[in-house]
CSV table of C-alpha atoms and ligand atoms in Angstrom, one decimal:
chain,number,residue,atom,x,y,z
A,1291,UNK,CA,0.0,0.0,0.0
A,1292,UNK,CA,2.8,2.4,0.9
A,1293,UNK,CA,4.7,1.6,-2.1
A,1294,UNK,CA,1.6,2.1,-4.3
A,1295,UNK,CA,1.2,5.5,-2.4
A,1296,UNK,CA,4.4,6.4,-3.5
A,1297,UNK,CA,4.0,5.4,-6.8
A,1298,UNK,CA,0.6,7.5,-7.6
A,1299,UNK,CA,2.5,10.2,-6.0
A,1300,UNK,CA,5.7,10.3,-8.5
A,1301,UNK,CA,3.1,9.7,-11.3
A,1302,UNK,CA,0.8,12.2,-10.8
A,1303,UNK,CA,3.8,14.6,-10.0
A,1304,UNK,CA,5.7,14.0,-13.1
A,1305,UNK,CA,2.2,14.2,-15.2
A,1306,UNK,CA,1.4,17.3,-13.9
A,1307,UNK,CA,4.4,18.7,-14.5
A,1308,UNK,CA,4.4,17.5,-18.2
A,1309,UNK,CA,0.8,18.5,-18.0
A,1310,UNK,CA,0.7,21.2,-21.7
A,1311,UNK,CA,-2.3,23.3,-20.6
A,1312,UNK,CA,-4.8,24.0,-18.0
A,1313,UNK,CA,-7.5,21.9,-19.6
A,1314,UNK,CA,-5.4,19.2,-19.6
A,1315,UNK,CA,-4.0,19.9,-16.3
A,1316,UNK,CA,-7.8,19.1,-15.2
A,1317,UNK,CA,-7.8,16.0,-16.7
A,1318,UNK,CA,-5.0,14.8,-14.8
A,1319,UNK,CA,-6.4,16.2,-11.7
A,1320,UNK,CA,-9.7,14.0,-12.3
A,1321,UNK,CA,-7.3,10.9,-13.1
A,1322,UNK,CA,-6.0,11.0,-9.8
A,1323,UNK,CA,-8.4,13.0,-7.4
A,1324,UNK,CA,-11.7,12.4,-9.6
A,1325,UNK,CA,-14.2,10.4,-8.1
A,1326,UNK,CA,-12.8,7.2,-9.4
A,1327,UNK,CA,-8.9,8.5,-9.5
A,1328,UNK,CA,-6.5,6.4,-8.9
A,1329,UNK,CA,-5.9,8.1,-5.6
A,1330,UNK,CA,-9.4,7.7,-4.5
A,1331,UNK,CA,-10.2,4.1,-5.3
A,1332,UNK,CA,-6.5,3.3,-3.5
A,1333,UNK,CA,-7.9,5.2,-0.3
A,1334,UNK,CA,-11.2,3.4,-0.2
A,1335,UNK,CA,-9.2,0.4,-0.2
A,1336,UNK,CA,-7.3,1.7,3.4
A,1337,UNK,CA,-9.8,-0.2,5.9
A,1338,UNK,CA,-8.6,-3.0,4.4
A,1339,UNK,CA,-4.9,-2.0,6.2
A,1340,UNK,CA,-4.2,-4.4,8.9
A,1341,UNK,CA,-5.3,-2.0,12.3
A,1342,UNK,CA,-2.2,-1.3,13.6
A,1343,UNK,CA,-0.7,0.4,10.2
A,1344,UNK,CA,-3.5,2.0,9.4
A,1345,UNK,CA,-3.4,5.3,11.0
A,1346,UNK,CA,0.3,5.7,9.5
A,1347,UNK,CA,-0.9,4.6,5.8
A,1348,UNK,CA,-3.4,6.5,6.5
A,1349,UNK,CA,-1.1,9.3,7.3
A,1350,UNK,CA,0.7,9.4,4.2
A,1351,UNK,CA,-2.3,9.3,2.0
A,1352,UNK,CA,-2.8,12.7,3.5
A,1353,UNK,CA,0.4,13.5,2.4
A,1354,UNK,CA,0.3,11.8,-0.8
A,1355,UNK,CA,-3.1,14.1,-1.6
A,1356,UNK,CA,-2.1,17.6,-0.2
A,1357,UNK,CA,1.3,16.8,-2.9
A,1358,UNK,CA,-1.0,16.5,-5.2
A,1359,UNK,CA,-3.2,19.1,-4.6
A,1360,UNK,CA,-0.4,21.4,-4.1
A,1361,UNK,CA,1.5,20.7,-7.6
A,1362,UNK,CA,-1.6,21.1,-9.3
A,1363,UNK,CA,-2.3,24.7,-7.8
A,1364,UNK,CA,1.4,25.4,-8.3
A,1365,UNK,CA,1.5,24.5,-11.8
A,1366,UNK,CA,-1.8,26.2,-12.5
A,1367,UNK,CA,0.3,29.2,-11.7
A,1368,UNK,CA,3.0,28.0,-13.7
A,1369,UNK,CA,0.8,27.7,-16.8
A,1370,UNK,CA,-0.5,30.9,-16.8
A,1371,UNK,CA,3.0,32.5,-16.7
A,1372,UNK,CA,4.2,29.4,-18.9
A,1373,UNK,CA,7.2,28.3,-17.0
A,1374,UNK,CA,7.9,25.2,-15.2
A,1375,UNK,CA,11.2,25.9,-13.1
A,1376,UNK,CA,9.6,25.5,-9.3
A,1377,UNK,CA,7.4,22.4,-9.4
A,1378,UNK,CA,10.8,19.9,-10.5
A,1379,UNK,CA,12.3,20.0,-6.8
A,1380,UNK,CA,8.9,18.6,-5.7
A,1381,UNK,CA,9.7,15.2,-6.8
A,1382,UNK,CA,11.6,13.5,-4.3
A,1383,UNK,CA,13.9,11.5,-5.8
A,1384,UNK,CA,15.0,9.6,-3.0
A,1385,UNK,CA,12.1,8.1,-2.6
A,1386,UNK,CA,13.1,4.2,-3.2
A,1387,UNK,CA,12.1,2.6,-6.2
A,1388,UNK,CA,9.2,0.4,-7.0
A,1389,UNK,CA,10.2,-3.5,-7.0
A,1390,UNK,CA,8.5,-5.0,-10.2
A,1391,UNK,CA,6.1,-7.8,-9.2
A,1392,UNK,CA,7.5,-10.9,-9.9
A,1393,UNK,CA,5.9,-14.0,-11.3
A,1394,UNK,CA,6.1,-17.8,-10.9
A,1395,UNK,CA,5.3,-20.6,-12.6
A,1396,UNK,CA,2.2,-21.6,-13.4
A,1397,UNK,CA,0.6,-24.6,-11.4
A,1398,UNK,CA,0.0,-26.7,-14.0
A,1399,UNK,CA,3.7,-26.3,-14.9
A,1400,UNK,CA,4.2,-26.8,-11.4
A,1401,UNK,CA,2.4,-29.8,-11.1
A,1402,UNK,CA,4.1,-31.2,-14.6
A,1403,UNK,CA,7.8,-30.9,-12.6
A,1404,UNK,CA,6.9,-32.3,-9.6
A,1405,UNK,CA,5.2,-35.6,-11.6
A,1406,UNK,CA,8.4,-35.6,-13.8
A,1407,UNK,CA,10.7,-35.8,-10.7
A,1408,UNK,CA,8.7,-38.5,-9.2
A,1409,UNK,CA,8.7,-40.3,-12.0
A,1410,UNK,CA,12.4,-39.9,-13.1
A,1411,UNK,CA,13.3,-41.5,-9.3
A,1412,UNK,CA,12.6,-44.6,-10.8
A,1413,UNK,CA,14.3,-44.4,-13.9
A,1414,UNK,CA,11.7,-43.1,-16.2
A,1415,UNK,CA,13.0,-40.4,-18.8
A,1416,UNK,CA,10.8,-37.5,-19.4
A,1417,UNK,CA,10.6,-37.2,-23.8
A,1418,UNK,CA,8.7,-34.5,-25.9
A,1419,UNK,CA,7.0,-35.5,-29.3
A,1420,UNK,CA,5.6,-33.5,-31.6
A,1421,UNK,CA,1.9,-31.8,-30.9
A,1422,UNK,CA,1.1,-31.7,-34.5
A,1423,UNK,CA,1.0,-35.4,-35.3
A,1424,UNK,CA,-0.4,-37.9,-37.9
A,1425,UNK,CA,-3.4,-39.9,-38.1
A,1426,UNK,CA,-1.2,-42.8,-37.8
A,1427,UNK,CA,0.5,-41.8,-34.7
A,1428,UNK,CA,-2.3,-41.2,-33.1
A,1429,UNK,CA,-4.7,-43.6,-34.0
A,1430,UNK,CA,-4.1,-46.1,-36.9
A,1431,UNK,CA,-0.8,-47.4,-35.1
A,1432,UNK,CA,-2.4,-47.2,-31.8
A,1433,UNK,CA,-5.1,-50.0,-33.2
A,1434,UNK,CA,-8.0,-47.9,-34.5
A,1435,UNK,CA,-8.3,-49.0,-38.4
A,1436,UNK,CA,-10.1,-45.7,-40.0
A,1437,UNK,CA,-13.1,-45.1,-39.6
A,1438,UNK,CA,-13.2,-46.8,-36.5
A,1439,UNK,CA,-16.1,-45.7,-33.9
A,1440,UNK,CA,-14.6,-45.7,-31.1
A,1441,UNK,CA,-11.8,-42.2,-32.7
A,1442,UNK,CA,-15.0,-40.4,-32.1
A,1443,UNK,CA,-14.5,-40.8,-28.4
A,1444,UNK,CA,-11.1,-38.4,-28.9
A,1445,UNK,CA,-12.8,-35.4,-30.6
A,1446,UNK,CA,-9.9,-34.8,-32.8
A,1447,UNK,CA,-8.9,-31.4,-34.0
A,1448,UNK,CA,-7.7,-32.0,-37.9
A,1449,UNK,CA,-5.9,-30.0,-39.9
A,1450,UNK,CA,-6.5,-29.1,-43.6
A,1451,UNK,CA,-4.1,-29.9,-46.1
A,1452,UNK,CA,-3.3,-32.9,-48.1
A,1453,UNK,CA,-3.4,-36.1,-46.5
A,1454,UNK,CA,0.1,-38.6,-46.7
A,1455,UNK,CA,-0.4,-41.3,-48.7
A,1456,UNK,CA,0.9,-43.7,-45.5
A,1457,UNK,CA,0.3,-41.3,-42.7
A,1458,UNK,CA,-3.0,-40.0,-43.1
A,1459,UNK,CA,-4.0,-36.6,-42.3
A,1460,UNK,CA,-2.5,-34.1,-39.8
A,1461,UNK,CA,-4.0,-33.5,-36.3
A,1462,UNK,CA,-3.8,-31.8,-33.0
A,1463,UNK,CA,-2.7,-34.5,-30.7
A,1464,UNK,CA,-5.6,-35.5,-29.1
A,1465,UNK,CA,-3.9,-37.8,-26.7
A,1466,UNK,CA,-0.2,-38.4,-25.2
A,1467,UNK,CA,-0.6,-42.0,-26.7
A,1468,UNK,CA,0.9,-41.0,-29.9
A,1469,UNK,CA,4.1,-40.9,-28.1
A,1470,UNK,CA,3.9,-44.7,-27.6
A,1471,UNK,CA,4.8,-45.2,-31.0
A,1472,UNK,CA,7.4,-42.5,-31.8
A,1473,UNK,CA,9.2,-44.1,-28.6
A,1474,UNK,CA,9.3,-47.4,-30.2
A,1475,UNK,CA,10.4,-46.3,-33.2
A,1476,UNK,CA,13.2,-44.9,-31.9
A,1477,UNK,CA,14.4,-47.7,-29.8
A,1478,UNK,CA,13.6,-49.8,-32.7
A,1479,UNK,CA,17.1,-48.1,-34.3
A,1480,UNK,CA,18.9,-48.6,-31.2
A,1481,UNK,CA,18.0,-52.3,-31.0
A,1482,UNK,CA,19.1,-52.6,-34.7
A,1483,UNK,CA,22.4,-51.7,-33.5
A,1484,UNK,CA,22.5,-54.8,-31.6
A,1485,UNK,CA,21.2,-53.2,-28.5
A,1486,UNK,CA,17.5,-54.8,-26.8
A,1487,UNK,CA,14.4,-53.0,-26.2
A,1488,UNK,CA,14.2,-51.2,-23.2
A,1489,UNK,CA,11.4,-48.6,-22.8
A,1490,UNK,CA,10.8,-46.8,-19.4
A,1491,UNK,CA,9.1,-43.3,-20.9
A,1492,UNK,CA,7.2,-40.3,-19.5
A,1493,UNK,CA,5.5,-38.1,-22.6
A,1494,UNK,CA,4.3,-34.7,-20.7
A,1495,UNK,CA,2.8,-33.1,-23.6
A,1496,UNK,CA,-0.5,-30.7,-24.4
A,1497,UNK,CA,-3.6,-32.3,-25.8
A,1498,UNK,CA,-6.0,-30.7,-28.1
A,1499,UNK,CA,-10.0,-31.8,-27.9
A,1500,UNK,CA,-13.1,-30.8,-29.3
A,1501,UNK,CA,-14.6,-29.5,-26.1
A,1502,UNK,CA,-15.0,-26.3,-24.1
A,1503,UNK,CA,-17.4,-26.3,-21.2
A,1504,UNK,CA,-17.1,-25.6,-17.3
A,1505,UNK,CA,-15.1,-28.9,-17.0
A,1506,UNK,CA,-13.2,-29.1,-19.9
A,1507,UNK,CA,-10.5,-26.9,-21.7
A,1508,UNK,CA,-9.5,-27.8,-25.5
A,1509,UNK,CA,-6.2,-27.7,-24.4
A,1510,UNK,CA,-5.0,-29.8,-21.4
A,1511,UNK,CA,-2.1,-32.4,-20.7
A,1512,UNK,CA,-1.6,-35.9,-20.3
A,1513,UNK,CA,1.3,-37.8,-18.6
A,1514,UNK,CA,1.7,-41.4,-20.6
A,1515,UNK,CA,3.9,-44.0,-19.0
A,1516,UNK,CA,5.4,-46.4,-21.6
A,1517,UNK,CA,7.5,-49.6,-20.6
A,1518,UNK,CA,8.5,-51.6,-22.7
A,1519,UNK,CA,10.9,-54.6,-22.0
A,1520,UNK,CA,11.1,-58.5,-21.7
A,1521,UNK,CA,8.8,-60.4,-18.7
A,1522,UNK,CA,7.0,-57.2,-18.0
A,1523,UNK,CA,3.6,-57.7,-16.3
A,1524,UNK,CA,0.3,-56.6,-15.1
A,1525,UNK,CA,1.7,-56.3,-11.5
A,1526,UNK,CA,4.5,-53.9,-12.6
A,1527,UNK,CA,1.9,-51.8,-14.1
A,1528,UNK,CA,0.3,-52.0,-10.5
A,1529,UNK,CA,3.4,-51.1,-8.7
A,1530,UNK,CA,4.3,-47.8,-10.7
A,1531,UNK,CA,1.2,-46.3,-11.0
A,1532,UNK,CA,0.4,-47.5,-7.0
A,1533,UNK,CA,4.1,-46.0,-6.1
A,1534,UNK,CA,3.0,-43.0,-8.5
A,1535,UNK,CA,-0.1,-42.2,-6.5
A,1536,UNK,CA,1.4,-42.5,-2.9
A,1537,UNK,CA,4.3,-39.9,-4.1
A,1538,UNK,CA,1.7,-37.1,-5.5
A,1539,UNK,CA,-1.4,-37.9,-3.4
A,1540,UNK,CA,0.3,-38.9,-0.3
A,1541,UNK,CA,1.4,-42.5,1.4
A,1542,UNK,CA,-2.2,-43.6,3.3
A,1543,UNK,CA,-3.6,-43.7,-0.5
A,1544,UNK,CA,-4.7,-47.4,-2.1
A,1545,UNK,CA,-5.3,-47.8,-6.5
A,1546,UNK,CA,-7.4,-50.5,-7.8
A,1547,UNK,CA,-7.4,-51.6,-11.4
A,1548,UNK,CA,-10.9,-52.0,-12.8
A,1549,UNK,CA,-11.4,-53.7,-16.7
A,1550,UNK,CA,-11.8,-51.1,-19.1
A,1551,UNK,CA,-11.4,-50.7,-23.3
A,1552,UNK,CA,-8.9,-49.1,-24.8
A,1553,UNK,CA,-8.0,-50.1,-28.5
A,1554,UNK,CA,-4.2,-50.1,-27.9
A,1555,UNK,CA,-4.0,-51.9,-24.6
A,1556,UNK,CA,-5.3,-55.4,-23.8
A,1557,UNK,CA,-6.6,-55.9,-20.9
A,1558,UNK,CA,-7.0,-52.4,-20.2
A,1559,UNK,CA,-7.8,-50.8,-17.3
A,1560,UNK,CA,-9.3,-47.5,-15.2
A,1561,UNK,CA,-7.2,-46.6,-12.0
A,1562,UNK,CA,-8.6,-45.8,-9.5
A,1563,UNK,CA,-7.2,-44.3,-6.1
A,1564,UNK,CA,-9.3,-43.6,-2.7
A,1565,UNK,CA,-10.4,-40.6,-2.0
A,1566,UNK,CA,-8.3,-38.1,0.4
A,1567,UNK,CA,-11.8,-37.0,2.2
A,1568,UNK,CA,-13.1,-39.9,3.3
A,1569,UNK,CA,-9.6,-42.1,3.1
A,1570,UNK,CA,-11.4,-45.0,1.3
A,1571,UNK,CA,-14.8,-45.4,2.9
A,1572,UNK,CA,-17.0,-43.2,1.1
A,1573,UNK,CA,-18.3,-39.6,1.7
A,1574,UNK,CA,-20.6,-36.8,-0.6
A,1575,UNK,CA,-17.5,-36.2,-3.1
A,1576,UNK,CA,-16.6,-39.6,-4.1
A,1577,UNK,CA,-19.3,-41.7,-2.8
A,1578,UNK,CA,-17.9,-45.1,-2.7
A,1579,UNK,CA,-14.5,-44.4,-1.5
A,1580,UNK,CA,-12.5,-44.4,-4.7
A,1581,UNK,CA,-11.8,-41.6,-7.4
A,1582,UNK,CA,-11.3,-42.3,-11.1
A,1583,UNK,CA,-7.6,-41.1,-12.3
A,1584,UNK,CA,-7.3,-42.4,-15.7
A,1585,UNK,CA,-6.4,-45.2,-18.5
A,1586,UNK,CA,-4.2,-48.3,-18.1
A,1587,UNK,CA,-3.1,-51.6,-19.5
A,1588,UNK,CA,-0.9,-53.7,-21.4
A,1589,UNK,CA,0.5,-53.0,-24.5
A,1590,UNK,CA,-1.8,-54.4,-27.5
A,1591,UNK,CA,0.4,-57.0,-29.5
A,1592,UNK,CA,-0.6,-55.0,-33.0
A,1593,UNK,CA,0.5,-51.7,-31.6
A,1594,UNK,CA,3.9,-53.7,-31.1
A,1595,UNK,CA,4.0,-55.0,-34.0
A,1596,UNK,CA,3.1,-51.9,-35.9
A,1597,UNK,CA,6.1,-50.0,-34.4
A,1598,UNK,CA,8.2,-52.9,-36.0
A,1599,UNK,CA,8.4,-54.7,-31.9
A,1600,UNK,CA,8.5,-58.3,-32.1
A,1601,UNK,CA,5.6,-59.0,-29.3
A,1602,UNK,CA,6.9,-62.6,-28.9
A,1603,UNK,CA,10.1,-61.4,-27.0
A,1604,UNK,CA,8.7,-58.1,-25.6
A,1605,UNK,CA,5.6,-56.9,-23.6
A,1606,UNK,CA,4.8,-53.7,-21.9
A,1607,UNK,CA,2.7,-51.4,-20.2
A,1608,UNK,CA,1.5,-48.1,-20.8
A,1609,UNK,CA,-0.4,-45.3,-18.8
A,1610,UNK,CA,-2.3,-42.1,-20.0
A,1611,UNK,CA,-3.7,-39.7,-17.0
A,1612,UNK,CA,-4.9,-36.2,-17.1
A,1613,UNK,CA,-2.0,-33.5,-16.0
A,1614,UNK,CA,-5.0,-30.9,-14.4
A,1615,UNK,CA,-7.4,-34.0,-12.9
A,1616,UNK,CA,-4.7,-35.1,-10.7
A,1617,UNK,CA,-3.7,-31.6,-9.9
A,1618,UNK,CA,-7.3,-30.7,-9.0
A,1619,UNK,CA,-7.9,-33.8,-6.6
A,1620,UNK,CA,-4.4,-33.3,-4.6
A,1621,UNK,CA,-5.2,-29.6,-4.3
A,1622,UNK,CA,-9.0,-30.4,-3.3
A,1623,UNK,CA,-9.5,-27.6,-6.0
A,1624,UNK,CA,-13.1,-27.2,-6.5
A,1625,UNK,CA,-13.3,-24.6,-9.7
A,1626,UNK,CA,-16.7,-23.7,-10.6
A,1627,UNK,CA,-15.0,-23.5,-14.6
A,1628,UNK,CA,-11.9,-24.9,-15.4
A,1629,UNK,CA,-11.3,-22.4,-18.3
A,1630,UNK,CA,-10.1,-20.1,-15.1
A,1631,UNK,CA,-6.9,-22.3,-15.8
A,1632,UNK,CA,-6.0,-21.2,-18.9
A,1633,UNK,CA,-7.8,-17.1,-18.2
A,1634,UNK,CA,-4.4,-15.5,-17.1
A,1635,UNK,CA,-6.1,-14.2,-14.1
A,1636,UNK,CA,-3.8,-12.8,-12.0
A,1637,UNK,CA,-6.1,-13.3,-9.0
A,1638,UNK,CA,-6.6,-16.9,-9.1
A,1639,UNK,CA,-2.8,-17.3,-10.3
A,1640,UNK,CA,-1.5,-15.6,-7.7
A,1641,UNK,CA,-2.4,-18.2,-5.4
A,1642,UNK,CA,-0.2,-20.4,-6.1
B,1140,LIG,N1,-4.9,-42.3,-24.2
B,1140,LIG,C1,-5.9,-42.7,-23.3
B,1140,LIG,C2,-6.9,-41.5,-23.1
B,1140,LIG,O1,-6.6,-40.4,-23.6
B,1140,LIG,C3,-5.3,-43.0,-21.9
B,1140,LIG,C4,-4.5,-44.3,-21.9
B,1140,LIG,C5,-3.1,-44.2,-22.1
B,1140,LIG,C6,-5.1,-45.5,-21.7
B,1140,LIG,C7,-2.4,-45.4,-22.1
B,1140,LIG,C8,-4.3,-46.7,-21.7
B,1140,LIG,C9,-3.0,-46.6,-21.9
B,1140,LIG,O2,-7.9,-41.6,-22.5
């Protein structure tokens, strides 16, 4: 409050000063001692001072005003005898500077780093693929022939242009799945060097969807796990996402696997983790106990065998949760519209 005092003051000062005419000169006046000038809105806000300070904040508004009210007389003087020599030594120029605000990151880059780092403690590297994709990346290769239904389900952004004869058309990734197959491709040229496949991926990366309402942004991200290596089974899929869950949510919290579908995995699951209200045994926000996080399951032979992965020798599991769902359960978050994530309101931001 003090430093905003000051501010208005050094303003208002160096306006008036510049200030070309009386009519003008008025203007400013109203700007800063109108009705709803900056000096007057800042006042109103005083009863918000904590008690104690507020007879000394209070105190310099005073002063702050009568300034004010004194350079304007002063240079209404001036401008009628056009000169501007006396008001200059009314700025006090040892009056310390004004910090600029400073920022931070934004909570959903927040929450991004801190799942990376848990992640990377068990050996997972963090990749980035690219955002404009391919059909076949993001579908065909992940098991949906065209014109399969169940696409609809990822309300895909396309973009216009001319399709690739083997790739199909050009998209908004619509899921962080896509990375599934990029990764294999890529460790497909390392094990042609002699070396085996050995997948442990995280794919952080913005998702694009057909859909803009109070719950849903049509841009949001995803966190895909993807291993990939010999013997690798169901329970390993259970004991990373299970360790995953007790490192964000916190160590008293339990996941379940229940069947799902998913056209790239088989089985596939939904994890689920109990809720941090009720601890498990059911209460008005999650009713039974448990809280849906997102996708599971094992690797789909074709998708293996589409990135050129042999799946006799090699099985794996992959994961695919929302970034801003399990950043809105931790935090207990209850946003009437989730769009305030994306609004660059400073209020809301500053929070965190
Ligand atoms: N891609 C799925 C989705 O967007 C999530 C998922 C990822 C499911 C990996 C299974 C395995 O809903």
């Amino acid at each position: 409050m003090e430093e905003e005092l000051i501010s208005i003051k050094n303003t208002a000062l160096s306006f008036i000063l510049e200030a070309e005419d009386l009519k003008n000169l008025e203007e400013i006046k109203l700007q800063f001692l109108g009705k709803s000038g900056k000096l007057t809105l800042l006042i109103k806000e005083i009863t918000k001072v904590p008690p104690e300070k507020r007879k000394e904040v209070g105190m310099l508004a005073n002063e702050v005003k009568d300034a004010i009210e004194d350079a304007i007389k002063l240079r209404q003087e001036n401008l009628k005898h056009k000169t501007k020599t006396v008001l200059r030594q009314k700025i006090d120029v040892t009056n310390p500077g004004i910090l600029p605000p400073l920022g931070h990151e934004h909570l959903v880059t927040q929450a991004i780093e801190e799942i990376s780092g848990i992640f990377e403690k068990i050996g997972f590297t963090r990749v980035t693929y690219p955002e404009v994709e391919w059909d076949w990346f993001a579908f065909e290769a992940l098991n949906f022939p065209q014109g399969h239904p169940a696409r609809d389900d990822w309300e895909t952004f396309f973009i216009k242009g001319e399709k690739d004869p083997q790739k199909g058309a050009m998209l908004l990734t619509p899921h962080t799945s896509s990375g599934q197959i990029r990764e294999m491709q890529k460790a497909l040229i390392t094990e042609n060097k002699g070396e085996e496949v050995s997948i442990r991926m995280l794919n952080v990366a913005k998702c694009y969807r057909r859909q803009s309402d109070i719950s849903h942004t049509p841009m949001f991200h995803q966190f895909e796990t993807l291993v990939i290596d010999k013997n690798i089974s169901i329970s390993h899929l259970k004991g990373v996402l299970d360790y995953f869950a007790k490192s964000y949510f916190g160590q008293n919290r339990k996941t379940r696997i229940r069947p799902y579908h998913f056209q790239f995995t088989e089985p596939s699951f939904e994890v689920d983790v109990t809720c941090g209200v009720c601890n498990g045994k059911g209460c008005k926000l999650c009713k039974e106990g448990w809280l849906e996080m997102g996708g599971a399951g094992m690797v789909h032979p074709n998708v293996l065998k589409m990135s050129g992965i042999d799946p006799e020798k090699y099985r794996g599991f992959a994961s695919g949760w929302g970034v801003e769902r399990v950043l809105m359960m931790r935090e207990g978050l209850e946003i009437d519209d989730l769009r305030l994530l994306y609004s660059n309101n400073l209020d809301f931001l500053e929070q965190f």
